[in-house]
CSV table of C-alpha atoms and ligand atoms in Angstrom, one decimal:
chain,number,residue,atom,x,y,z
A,1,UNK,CA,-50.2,35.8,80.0
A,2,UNK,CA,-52.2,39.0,80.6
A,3,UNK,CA,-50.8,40.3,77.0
A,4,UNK,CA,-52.7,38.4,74.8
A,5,UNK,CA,-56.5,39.8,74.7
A,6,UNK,CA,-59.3,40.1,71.9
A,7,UNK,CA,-61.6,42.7,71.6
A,8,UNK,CA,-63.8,40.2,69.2
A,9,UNK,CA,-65.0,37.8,72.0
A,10,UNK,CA,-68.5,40.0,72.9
A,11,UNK,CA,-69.1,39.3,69.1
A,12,UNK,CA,-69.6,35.7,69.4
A,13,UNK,CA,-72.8,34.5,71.6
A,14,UNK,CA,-71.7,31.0,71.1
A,15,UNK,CA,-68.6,31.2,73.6
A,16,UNK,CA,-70.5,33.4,76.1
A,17,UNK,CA,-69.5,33.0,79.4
A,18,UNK,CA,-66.5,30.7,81.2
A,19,UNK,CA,-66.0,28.2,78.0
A,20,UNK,CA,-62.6,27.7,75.9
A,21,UNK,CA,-63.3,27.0,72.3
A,22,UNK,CA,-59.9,25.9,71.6
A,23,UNK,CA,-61.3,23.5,68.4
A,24,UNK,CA,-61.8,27.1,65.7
A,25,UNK,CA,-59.9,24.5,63.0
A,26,UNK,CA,-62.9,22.0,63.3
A,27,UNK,CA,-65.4,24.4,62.6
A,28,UNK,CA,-65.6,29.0,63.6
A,29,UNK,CA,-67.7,29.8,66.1
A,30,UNK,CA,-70.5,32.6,64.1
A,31,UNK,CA,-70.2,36.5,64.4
A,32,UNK,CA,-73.3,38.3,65.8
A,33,UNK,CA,-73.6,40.0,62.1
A,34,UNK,CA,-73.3,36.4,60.5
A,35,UNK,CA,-76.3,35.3,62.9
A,36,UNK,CA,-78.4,38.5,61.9
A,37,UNK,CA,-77.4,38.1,58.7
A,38,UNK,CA,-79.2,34.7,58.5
A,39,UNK,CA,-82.2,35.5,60.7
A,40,UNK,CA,-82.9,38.3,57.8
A,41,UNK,CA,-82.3,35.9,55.3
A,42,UNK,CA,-84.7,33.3,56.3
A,43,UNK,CA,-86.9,35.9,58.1
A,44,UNK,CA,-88.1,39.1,56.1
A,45,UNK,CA,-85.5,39.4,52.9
A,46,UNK,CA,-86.5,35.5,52.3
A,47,UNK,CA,-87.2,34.6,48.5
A,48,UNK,CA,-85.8,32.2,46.0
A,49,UNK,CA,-82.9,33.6,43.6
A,50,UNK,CA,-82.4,33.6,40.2
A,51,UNK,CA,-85.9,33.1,38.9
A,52,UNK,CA,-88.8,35.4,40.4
A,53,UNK,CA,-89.2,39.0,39.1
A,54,UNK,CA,-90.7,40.5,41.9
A,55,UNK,CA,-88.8,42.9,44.0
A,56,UNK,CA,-88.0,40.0,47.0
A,57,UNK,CA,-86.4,37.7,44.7
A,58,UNK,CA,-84.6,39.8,42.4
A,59,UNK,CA,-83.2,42.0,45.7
A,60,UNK,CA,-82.5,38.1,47.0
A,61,UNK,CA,-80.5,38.1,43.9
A,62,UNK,CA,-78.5,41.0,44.1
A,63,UNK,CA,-77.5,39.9,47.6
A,64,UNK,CA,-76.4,36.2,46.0
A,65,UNK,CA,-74.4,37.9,43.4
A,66,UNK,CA,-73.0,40.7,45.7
A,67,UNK,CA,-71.7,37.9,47.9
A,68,UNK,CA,-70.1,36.1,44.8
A,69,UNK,CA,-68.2,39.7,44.4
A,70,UNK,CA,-67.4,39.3,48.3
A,71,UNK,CA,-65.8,36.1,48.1
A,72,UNK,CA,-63.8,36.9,44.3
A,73,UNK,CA,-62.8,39.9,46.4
A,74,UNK,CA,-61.7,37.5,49.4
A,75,UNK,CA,-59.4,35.6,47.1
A,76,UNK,CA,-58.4,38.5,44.5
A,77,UNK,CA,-60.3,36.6,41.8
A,78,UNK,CA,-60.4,38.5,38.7
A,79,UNK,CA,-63.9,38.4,38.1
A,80,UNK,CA,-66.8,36.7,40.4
A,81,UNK,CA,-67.5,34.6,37.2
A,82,UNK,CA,-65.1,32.4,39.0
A,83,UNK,CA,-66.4,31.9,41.9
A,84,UNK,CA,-68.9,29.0,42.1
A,85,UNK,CA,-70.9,28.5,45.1
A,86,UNK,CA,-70.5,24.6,46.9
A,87,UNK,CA,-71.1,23.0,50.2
A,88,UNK,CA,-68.1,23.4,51.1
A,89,UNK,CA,-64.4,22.1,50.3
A,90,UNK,CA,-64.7,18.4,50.0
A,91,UNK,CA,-68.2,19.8,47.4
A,92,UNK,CA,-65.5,22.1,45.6
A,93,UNK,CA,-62.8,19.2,45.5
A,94,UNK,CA,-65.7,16.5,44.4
A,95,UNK,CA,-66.3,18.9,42.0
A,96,UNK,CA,-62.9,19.7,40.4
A,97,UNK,CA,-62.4,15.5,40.5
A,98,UNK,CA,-65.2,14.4,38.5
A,99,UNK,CA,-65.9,17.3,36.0
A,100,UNK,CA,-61.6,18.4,35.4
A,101,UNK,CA,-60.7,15.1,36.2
A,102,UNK,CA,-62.8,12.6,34.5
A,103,UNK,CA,-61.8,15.1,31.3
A,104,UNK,CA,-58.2,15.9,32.0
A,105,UNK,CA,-56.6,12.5,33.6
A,106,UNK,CA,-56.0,9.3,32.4
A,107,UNK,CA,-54.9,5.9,32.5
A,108,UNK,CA,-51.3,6.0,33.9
A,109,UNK,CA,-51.4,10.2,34.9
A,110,UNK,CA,-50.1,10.9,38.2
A,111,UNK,CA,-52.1,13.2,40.7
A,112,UNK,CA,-49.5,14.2,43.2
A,113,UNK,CA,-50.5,15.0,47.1
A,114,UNK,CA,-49.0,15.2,50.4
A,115,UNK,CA,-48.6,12.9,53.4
A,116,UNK,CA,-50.3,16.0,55.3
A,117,UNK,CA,-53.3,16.2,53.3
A,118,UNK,CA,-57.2,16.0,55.0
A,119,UNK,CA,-58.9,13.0,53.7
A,120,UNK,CA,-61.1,15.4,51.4
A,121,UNK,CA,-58.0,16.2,50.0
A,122,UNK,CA,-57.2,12.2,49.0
A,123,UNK,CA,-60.2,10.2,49.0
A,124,UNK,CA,-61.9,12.4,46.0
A,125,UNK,CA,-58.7,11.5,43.8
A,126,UNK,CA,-58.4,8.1,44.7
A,127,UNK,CA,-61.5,7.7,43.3
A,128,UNK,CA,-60.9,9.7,40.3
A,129,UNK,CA,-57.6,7.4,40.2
A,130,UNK,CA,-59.8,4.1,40.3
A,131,UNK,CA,-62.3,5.5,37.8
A,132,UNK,CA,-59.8,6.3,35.0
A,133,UNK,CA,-56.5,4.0,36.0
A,134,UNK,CA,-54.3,6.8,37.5
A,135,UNK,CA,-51.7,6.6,39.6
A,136,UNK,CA,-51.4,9.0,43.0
A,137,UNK,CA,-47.8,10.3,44.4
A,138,UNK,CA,-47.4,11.4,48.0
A,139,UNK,CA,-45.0,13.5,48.8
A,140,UNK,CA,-42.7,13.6,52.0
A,141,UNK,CA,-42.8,16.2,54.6
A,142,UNK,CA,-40.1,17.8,56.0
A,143,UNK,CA,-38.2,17.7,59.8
A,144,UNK,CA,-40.9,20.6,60.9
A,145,UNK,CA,-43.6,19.6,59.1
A,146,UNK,CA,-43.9,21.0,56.2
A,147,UNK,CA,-44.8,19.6,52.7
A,148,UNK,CA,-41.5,18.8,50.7
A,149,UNK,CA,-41.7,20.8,47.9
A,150,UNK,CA,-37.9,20.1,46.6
A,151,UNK,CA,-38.9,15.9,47.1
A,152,UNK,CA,-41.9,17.5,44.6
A,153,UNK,CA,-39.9,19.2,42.3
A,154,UNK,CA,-37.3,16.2,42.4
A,155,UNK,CA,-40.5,13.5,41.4
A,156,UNK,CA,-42.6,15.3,39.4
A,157,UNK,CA,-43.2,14.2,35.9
A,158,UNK,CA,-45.0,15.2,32.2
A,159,UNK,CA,-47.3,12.5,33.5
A,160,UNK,CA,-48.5,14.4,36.2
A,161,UNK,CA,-51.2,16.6,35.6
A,162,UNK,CA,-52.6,17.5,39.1
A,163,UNK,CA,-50.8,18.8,42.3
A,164,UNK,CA,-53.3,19.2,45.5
A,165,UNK,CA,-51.6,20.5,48.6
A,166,UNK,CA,-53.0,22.1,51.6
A,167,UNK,CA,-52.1,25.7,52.0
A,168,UNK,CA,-52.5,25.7,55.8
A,169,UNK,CA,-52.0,21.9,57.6
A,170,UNK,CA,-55.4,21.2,59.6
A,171,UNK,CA,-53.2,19.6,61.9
A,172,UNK,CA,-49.7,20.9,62.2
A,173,UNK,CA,-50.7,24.3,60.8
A,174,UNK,CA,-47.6,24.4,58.5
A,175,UNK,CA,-48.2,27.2,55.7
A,176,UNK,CA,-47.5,26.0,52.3
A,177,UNK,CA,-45.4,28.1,49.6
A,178,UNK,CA,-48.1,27.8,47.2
A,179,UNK,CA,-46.5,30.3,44.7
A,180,UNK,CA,-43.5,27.7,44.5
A,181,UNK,CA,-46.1,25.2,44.6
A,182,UNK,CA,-47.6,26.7,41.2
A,183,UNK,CA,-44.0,27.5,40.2
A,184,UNK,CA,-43.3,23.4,40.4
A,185,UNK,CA,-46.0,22.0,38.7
A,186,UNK,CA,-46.4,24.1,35.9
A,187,UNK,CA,-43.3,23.4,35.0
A,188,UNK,CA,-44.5,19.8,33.9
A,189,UNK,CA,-48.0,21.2,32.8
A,190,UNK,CA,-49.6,20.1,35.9
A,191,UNK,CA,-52.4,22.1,37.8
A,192,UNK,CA,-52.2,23.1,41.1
A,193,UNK,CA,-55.4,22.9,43.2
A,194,UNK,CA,-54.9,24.3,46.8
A,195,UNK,CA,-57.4,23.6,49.8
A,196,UNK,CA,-57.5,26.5,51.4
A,197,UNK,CA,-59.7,25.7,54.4
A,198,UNK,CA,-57.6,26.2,57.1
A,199,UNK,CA,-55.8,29.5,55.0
A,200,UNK,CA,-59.0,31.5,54.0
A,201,UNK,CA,-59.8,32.3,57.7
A,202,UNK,CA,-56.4,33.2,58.5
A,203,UNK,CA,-53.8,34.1,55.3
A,204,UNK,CA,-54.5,36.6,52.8
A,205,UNK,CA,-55.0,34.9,49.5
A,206,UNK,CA,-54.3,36.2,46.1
A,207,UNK,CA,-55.1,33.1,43.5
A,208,UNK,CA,-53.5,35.4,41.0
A,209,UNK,CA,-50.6,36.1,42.7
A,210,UNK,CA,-49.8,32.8,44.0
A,211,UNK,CA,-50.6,31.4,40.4
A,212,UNK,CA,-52.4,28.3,41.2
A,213,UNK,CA,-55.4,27.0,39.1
A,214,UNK,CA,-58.0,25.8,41.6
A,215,UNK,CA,-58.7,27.1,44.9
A,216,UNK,CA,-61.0,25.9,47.4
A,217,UNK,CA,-62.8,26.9,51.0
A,218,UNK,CA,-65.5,25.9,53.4
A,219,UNK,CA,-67.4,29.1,55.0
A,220,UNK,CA,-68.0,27.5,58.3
A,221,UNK,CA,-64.0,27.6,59.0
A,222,UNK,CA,-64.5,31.6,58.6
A,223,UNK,CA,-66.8,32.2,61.2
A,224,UNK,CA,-69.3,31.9,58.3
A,225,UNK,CA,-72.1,29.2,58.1
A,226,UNK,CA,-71.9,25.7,57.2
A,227,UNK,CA,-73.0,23.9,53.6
A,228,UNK,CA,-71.6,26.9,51.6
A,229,UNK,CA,-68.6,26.6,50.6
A,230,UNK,CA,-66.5,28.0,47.3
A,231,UNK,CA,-64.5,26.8,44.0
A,232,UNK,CA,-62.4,29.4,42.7
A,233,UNK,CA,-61.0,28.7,39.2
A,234,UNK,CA,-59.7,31.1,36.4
A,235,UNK,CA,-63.4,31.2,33.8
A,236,UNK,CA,-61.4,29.8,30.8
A,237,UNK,CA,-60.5,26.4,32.9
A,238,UNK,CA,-64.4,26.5,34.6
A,239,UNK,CA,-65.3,27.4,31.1
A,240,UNK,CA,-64.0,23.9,29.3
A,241,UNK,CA,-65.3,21.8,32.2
A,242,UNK,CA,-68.4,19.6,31.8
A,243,UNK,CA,-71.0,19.8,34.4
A,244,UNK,CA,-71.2,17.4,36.8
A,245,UNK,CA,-74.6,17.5,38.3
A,246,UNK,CA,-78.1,17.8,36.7
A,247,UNK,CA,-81.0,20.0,37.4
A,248,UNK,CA,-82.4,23.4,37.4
A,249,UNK,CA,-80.4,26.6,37.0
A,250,UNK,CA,-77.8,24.8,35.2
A,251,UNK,CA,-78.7,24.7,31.8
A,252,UNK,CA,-79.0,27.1,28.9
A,253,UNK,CA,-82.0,25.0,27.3
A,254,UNK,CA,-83.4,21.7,28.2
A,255,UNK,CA,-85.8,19.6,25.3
A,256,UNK,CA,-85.6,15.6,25.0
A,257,UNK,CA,-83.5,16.0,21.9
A,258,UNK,CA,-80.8,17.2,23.6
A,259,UNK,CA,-79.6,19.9,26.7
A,260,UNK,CA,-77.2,22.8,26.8
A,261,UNK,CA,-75.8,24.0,29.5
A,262,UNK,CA,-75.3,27.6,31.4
A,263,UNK,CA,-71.5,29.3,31.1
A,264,UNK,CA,-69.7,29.2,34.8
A,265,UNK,CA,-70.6,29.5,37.2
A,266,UNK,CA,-73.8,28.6,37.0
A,267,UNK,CA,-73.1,25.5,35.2
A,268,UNK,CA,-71.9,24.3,38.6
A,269,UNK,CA,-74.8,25.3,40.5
A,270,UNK,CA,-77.7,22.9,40.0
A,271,UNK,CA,-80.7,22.9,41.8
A,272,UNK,CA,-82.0,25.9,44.4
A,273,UNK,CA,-78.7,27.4,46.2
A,274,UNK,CA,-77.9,27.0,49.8
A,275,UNK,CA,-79.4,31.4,49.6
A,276,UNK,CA,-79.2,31.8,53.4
A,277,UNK,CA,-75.6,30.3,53.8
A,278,UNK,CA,-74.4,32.5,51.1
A,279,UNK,CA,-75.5,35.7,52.4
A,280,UNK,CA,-74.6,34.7,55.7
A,281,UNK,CA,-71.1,34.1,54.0
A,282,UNK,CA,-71.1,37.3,53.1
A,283,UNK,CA,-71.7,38.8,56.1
A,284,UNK,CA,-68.7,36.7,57.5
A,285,UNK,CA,-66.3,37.8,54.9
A,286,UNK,CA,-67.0,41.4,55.4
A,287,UNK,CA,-66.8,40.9,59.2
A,288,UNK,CA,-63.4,39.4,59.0
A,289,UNK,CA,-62.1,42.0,56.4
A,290,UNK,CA,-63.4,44.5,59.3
A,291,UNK,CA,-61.0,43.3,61.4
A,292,UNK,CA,-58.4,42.6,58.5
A,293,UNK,CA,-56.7,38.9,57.6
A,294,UNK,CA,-53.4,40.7,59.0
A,295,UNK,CA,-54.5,42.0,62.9
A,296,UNK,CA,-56.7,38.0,62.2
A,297,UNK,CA,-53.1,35.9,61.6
A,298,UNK,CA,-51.1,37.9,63.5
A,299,UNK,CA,-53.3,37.7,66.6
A,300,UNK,CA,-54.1,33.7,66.6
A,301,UNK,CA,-50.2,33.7,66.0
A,302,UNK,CA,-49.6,35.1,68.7
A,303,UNK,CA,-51.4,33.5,71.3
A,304,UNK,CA,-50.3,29.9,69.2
A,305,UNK,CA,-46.7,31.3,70.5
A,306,UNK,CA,-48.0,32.2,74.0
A,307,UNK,CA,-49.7,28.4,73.7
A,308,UNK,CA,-46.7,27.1,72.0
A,309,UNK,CA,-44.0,27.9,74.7
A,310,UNK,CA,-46.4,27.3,77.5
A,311,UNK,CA,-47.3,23.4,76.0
A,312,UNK,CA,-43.4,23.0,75.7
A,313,UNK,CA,-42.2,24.2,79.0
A,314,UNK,CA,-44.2,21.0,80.6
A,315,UNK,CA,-42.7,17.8,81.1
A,316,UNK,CA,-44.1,14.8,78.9
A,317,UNK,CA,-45.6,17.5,76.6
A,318,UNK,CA,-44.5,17.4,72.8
A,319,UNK,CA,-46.2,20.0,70.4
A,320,UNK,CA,-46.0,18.7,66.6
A,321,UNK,CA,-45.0,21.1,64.2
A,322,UNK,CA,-43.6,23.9,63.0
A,323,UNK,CA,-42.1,26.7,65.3
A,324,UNK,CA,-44.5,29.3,63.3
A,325,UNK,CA,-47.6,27.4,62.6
A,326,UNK,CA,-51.0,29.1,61.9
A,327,UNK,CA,-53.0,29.1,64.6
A,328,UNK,CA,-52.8,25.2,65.4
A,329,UNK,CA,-50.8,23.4,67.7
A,330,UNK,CA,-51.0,19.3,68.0
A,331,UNK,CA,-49.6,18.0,71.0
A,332,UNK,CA,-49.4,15.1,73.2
A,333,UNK,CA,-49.2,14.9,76.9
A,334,UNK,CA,-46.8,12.0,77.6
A,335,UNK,CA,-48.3,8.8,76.1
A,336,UNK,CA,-52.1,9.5,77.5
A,337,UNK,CA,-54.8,8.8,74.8
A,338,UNK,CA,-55.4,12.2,73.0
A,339,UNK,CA,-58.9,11.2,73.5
A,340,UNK,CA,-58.5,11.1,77.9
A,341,UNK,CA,-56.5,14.2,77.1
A,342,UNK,CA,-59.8,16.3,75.3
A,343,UNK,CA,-62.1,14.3,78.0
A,344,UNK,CA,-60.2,15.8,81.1
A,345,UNK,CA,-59.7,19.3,79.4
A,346,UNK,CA,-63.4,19.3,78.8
A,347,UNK,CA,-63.9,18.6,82.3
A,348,UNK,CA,-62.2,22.3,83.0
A,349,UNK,CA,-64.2,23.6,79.9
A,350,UNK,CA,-61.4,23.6,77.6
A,351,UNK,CA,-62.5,22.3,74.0
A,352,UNK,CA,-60.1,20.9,72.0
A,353,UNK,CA,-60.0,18.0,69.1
A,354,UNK,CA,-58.6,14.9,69.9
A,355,UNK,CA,-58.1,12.1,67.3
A,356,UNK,CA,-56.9,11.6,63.6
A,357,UNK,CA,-58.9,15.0,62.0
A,358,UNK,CA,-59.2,13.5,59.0
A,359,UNK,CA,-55.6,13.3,58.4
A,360,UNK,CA,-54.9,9.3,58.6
A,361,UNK,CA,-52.1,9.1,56.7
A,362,UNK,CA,-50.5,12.0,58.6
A,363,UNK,CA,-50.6,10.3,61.8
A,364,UNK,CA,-49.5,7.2,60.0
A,365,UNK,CA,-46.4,9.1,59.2
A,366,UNK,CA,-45.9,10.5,62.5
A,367,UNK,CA,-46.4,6.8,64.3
A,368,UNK,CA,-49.3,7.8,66.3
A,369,UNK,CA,-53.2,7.3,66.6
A,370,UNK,CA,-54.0,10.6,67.4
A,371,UNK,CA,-53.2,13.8,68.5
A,372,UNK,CA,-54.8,16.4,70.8
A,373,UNK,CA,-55.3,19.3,68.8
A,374,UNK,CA,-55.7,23.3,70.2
A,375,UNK,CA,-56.7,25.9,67.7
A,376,UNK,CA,-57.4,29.4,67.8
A,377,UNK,CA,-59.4,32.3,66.4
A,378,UNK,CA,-60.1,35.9,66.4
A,379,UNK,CA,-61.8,35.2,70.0
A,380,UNK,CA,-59.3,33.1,71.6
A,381,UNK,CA,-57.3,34.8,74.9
A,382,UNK,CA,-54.5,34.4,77.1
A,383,UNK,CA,-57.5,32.9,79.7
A,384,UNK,CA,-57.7,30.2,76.9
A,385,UNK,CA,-54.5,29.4,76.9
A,386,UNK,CA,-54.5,29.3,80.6
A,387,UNK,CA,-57.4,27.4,80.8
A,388,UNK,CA,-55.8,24.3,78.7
A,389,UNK,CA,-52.1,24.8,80.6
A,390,UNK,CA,-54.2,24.1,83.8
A,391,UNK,CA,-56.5,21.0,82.2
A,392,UNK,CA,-52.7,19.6,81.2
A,393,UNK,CA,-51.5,19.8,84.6
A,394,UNK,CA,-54.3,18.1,85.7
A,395,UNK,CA,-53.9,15.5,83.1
A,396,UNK,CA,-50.6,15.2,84.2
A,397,UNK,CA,-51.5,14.9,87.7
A,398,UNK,CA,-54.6,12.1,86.8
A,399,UNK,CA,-52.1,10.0,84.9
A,400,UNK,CA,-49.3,10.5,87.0
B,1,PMP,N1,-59.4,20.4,54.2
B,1,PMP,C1,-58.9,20.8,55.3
B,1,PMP,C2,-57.5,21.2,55.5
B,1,PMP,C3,-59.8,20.9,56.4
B,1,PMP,O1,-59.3,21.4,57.6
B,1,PMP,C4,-61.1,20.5,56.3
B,1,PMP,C5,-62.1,20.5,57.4
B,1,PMP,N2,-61.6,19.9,58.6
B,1,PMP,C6,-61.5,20.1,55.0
B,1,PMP,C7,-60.6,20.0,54.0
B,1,PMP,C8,-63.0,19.7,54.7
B,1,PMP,O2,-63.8,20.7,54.9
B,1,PMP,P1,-65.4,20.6,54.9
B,1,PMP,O3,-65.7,19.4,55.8
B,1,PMP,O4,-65.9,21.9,55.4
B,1,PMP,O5,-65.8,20.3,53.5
């Protein structure tokens, strides 16, 4: 197992020492330079954005906007005017529900979605659904666990006019073909909105290549901080949407006979920004563009396969799945509660995620509860995946 090793793991104080963070989908553990970069934030560079005119501020300013360039250049964005700064994903997708959707769906649309998607990914357009009387489609997966996108093709209708998919599976790690994807629903004039939470940190994303019309990431699942997030949309879609919350920075002019608003993205952006979280986002895009996305996915794929064949050579074990899944692995050990599972495994100092990660439906479908859940990052070792083949034997052994 010796061939698997990092160079990254010094960079990350939070797994110092004889621990296995083996739960990287849940949330990244923080690069040294992400750290440093929020220490300066808070500590001497610290100033609001946007507003003051002394130096602080407007140098805070150039940092904000620089890392709006950062992320536009994360995604190949064609301008950082498309790029508005969130909490996070389920921000972005609230976001893209009540301003696109309360404008662009109606009673008896369609918004179709997968069986695989995170509950961010649903519950935001089942309320958009309820609101305006529109109807939601899920679609099938396939055998390995992969979103259906010929059952798509097959049911999608005029009617339809949104299509949210995952692009990376926070549970089986399946990897979407989103250009297909796009290919699908614009051929009934639907948008395609991807979450991208679990693809950001690990695929190379080109929104314009892939062709889809919303795009959406949390920073904490890119070794970057959490409560910043991003919406990526092309400006002339941002442009026609309505804001959809109230406050400062937002508007163009404000007097009691009536408000206009800022263009994108600052329309978006009400209220004092989350300025630490996005320069520490910054500092955690350009640390994973040091490494490169490629030496990133190719790395966490490799010791998946190391984890992968390992977890299947075991008797009782069952990994869920795709052969060539993106740096997560579900499995189950026999019929032991996931939860006993991640309990004993702790026990050896092995994190993992045990339970339904936000993907109900998805375990629904597969006829279980829960499953136990290893993921990987840039960190993660052949002694990780050693460490969690020994907590299963011992799991094994406990439960006979
Ligand atoms: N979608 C997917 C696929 C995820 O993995 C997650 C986080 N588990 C989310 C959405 C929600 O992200 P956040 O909680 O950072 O908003």
């Amino acid at each position: 197992m010796s061939a698997i090793q990092t160079n990254h793991r010094a960079d990350f104080p939070g797994i110092a020492g004889d621990w296995h963070y083996l739960d990287t989908a849940a949330t990244a553990q923080k690069a040294k330079p992400v750290l440093d970069a929020i220490a300066r934030a808070y500590g001497p560079d610290y100033a609001t954005v946007h507003r003051g005119v002394y130096e602080r501020s407007a140098n805070m300013t150039l940092a904000y906007e620089a890392a709006r360039k950062r992320v536009a250049g994360l995604l190949n964005a064609a301008s950082e005017s498309e790029i508005v700064f969130t909490s996070g994903a389920t921000d972005s997708i609230n976001l893209v529900a009540e301003s696109w959707g309360n404008s662009n769906v109606g009673k008896d649309d369609r918004i179709m979605l997968s069986q695989l998607e995170h509950h961010s990914n649903i519950v935001p357009w089942q309320l958009l659904a309820e609101r305006v009387g529109a109807h939601i489609d899920v679609a099938p997966l396939t055998d390995d666990g992969q979103i259906d996108l010929d059952w798509i093709e097959a049911n999608l209708t005029e009617r339809h006019k949104l299509v949210a998919l995952a692009h990376v599976s926070n549970v089986l790690g399946s990897l979407l073909d989103a250009k297909r994807a796009a290919t699908i629903a614009h051929k009934v004039g639907a948008k395609l909105l991807l979450d991208g939470c679990q693809a950001a940190p690990r695929v190379r994303v080109d929104v314009q290549d892939i062709d889809c019309d919303f795009y959406v990431f949390s920073g904490h699942k890119i070794y970057g901080p959490t409560g910043i997030g991003a919406l990526w949309a092309p400006y002339d879609i941002l442009d026609a949407m309505p804001p959809w919350k109230g406050g400062g920075s937002m508007i163009d002019r404000v007097s009691f006979d009536g408000t206009t608003y800022a263009p994108p993205p600052g329309r978006f952006e009400a209220g004092t920004p989350h300025i630490a979280g996005v320069v520490g986002l910054d500092a955690a895009i350009q640390y994973v563009e040091g490494i490169g996305l490629d030496v990133i996915s190719a790395h966490e794929n490799a010791t998946l396969a190391m984890a992968r064949d390992a977890l299947s050579s075991i008797n009782s074990v069952q990994v869920f799945g795709p052969d060539k899944s993106m740096g997560i692995l579900s499995f189950a050990v026999g019929d032991v509660h996931p939860h006993d599972v991640a309990t004993i495994l702790d026990e050896g100092g092995v994190a993992i995620r045990a339970g339904h990660h936000c993907a109900q439906p998805l375990m629904d479908y597969m006829g279980v509860p829960a499953t136990a859940r290893a993921s990987f990052g840039i960190y993660s070792d052949a002694e990780d995946v050693a460490a969690l083949v020994k907590g299963i034997e011992r799991v094994r052994k406990i439960f006979g």
